[in-house]
PDB file of C-alpha atoms in Angstrom:
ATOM      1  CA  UNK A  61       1.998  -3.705  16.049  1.00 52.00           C
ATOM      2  CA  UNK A  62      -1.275  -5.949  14.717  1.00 52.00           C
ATOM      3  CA  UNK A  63      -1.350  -8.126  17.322  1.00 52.00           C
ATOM      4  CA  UNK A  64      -0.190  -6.529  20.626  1.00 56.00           C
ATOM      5  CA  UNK A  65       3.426  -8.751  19.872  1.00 64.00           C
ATOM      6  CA  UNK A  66       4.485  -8.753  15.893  1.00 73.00           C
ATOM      7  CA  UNK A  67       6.569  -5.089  15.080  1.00 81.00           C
ATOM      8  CA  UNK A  68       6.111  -3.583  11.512  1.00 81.00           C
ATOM      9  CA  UNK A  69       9.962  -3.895  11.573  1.00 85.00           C
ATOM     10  CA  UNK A  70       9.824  -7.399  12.273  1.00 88.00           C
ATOM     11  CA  UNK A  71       7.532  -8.250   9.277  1.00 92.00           C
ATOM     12  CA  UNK A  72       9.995  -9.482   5.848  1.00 95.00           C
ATOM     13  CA  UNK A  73      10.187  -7.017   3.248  1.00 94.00           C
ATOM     14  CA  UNK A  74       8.338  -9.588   1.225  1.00 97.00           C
ATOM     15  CA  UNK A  75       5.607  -9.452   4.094  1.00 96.00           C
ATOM     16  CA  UNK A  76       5.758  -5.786   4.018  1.00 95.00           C
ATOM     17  CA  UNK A  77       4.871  -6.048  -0.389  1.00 96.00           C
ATOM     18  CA  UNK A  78       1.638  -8.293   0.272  1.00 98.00           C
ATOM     19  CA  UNK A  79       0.308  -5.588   2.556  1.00 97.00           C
ATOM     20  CA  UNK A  80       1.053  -2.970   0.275  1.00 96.00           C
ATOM     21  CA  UNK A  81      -0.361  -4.782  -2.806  1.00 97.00           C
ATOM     22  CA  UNK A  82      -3.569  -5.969  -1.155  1.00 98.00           C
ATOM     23  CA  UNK A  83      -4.139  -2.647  -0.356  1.00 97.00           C
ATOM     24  CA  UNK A  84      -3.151  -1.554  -4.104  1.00 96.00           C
ATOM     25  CA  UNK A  85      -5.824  -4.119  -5.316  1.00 97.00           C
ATOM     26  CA  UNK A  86      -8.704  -3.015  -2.887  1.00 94.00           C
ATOM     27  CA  UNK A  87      -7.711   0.253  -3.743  1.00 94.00           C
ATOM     28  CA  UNK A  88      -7.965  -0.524  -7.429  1.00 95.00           C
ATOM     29  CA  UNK A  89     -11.688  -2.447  -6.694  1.00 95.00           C
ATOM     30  CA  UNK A  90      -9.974  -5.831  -7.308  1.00 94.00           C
ATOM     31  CA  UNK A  91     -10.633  -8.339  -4.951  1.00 94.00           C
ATOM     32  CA  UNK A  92      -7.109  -9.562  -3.278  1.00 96.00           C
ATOM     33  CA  UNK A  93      -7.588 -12.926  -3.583  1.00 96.00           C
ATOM     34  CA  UNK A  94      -4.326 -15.796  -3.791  1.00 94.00           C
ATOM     35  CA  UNK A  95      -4.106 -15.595  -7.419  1.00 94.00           C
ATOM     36  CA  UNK A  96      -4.071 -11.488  -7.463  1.00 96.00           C
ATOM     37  CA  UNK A  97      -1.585 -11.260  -4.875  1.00 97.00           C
ATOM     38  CA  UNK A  98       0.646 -13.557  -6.522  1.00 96.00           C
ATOM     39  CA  UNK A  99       0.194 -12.235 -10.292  1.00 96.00           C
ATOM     40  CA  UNK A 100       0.663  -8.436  -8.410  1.00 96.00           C
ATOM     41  CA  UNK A 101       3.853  -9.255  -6.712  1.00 97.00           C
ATOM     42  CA  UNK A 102       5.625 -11.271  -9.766  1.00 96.00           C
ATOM     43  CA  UNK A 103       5.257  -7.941 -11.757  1.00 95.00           C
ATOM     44  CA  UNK A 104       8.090  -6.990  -8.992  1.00 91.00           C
ATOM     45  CA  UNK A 105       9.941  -9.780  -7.791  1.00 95.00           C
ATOM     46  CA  UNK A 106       9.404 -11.992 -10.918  1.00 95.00           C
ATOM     47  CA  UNK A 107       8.259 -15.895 -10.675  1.00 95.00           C
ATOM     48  CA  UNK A 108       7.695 -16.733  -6.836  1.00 95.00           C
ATOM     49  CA  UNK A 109       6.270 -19.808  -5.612  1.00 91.00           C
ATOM     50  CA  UNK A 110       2.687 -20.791  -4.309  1.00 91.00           C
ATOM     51  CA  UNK A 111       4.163 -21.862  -0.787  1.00 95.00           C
ATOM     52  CA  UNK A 112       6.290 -18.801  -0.700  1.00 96.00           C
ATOM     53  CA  UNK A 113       3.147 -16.953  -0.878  1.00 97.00           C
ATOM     54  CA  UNK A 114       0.898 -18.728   0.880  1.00 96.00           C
ATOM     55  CA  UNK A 115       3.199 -19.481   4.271  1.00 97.00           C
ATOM     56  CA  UNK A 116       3.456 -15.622   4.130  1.00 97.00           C
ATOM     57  CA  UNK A 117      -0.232 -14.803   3.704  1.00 98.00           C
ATOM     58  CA  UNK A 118      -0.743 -17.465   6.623  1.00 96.00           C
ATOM     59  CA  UNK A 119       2.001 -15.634   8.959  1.00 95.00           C
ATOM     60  CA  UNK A 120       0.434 -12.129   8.132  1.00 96.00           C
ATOM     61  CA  UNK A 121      -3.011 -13.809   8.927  1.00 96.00           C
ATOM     62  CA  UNK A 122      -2.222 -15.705  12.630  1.00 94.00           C
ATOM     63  CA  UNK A 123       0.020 -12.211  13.508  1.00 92.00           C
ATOM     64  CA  UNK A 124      -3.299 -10.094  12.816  1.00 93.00           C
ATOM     65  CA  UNK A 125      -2.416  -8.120   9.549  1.00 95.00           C
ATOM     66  CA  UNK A 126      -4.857  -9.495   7.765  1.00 97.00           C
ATOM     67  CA  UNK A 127      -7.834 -11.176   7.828  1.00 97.00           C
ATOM     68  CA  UNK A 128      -8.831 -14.296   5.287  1.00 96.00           C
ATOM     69  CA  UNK A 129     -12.462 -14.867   4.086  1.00 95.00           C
ATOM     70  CA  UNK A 130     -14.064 -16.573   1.225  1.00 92.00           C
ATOM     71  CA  UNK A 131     -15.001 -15.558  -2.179  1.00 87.00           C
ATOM     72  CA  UNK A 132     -16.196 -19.422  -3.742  1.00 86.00           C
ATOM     73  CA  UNK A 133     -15.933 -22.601  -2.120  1.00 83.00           C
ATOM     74  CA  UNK A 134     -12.643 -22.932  -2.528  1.00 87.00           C
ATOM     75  CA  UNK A 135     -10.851 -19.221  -3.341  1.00 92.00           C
ATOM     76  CA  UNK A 136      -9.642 -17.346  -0.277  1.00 93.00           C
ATOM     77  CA  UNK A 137      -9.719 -13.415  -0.165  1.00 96.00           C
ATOM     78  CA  UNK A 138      -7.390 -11.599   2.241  1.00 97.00           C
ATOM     79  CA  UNK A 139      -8.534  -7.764   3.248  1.00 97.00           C
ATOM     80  CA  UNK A 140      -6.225  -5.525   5.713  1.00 97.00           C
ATOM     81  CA  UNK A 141      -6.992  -5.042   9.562  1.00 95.00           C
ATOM     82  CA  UNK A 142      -7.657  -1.899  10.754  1.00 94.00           C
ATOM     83  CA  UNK A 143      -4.088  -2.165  12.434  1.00 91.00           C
ATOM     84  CA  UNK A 144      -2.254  -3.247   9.188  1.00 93.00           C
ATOM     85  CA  UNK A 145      -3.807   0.204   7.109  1.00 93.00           C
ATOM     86  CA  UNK A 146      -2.836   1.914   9.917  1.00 90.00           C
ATOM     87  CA  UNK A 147       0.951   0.519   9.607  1.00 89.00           C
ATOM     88  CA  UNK A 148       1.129   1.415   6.040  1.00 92.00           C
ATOM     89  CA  UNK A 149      -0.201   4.703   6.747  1.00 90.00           C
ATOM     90  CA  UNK A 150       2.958   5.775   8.780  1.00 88.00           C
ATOM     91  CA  UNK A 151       4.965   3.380   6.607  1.00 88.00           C
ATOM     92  CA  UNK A 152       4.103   6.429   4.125  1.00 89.00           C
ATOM     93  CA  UNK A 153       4.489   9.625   6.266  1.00 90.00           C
ATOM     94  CA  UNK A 154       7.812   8.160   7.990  1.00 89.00           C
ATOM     95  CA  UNK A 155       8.678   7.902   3.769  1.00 88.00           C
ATOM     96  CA  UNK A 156       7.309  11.252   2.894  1.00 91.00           C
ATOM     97  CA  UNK A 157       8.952  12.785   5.638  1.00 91.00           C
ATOM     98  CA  UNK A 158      12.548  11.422   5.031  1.00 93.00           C
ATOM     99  CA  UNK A 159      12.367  12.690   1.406  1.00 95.00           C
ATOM    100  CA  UNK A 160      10.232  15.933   2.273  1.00 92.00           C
ATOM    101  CA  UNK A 161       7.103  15.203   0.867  1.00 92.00           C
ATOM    102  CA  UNK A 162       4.238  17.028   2.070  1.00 90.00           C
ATOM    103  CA  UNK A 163       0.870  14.541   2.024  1.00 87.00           C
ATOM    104  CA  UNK A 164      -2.227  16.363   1.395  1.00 84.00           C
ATOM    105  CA  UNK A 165      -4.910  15.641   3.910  1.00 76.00           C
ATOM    106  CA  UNK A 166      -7.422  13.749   2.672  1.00 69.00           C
ATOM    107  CA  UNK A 167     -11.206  13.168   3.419  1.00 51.00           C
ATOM    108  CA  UNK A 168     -11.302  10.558   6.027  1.00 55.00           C
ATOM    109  CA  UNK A 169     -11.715  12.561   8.569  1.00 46.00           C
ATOM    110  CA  UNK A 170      -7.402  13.607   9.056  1.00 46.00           C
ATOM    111  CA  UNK A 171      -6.506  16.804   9.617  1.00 45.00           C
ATOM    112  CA  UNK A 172      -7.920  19.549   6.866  1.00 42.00           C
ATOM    113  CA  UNK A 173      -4.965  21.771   5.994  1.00 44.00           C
ATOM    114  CA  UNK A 174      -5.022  25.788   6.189  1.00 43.00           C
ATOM    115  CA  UNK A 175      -6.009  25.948   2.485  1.00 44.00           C
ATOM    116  CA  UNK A 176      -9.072  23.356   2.434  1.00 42.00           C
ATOM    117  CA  UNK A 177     -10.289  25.652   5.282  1.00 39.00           C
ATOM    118  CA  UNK A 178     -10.497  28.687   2.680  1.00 40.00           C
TER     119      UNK A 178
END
């Protein structure tokens, strides 16, 4: 939940794909701006429209998953909330876990596994 009444469940599948490729562009050092989102998310759902994308981005901003800023005058950039990463976090172990996965702990400060310890 981002902002103590919107469910990760109740977020569109579409919804659900900006989070995930904002965070796929931060995490590649591009800056998640309208333009990147868009280009990202055609690669996977093929031509979608500017209003599709920006009502969405708008929702996901007003329910607290994201927050919008400003690279230029007139280019928004959208980043995650602390909330939102934390969503797609267990997005990915509730994944892992129904396929049995193991995820290695990493270094931001989660759990250090038995062998790391060695």
């Amino acid at each position: 939940m981002a902002d103590g009444g919107t469910f990760w469940g109740e977020l569109s599948g579409f919804q659900r794909d900006i989070l995930e490729t904002i965070a796929g562009l931060e995490t590649g050092g591009i800056d998640p701006y309208g333009l990147a989102i868009e280009e990202a998310l055609e690669e996977y759902y093929g031509e979608i429209g500017h209003s599709r994308l920006y009502q969405n981005l708008d929702r996901l901003t007003d329910d607290g998953f994201i927050d919008r800023g400003e690279l230029d005058g007139r280019t928004n950039s959208y980043t995650l909330t602390p909330e939102s990463e934390a969503l797609l976090e267990e997005s990915v172990r509730r994944r892992a876990d129904a396929c049995g996965i193991e995820i290695a702990a990493t270094d931001k400060g989660d759990e250090v596994n038995d062998e790391q310890r060695s």
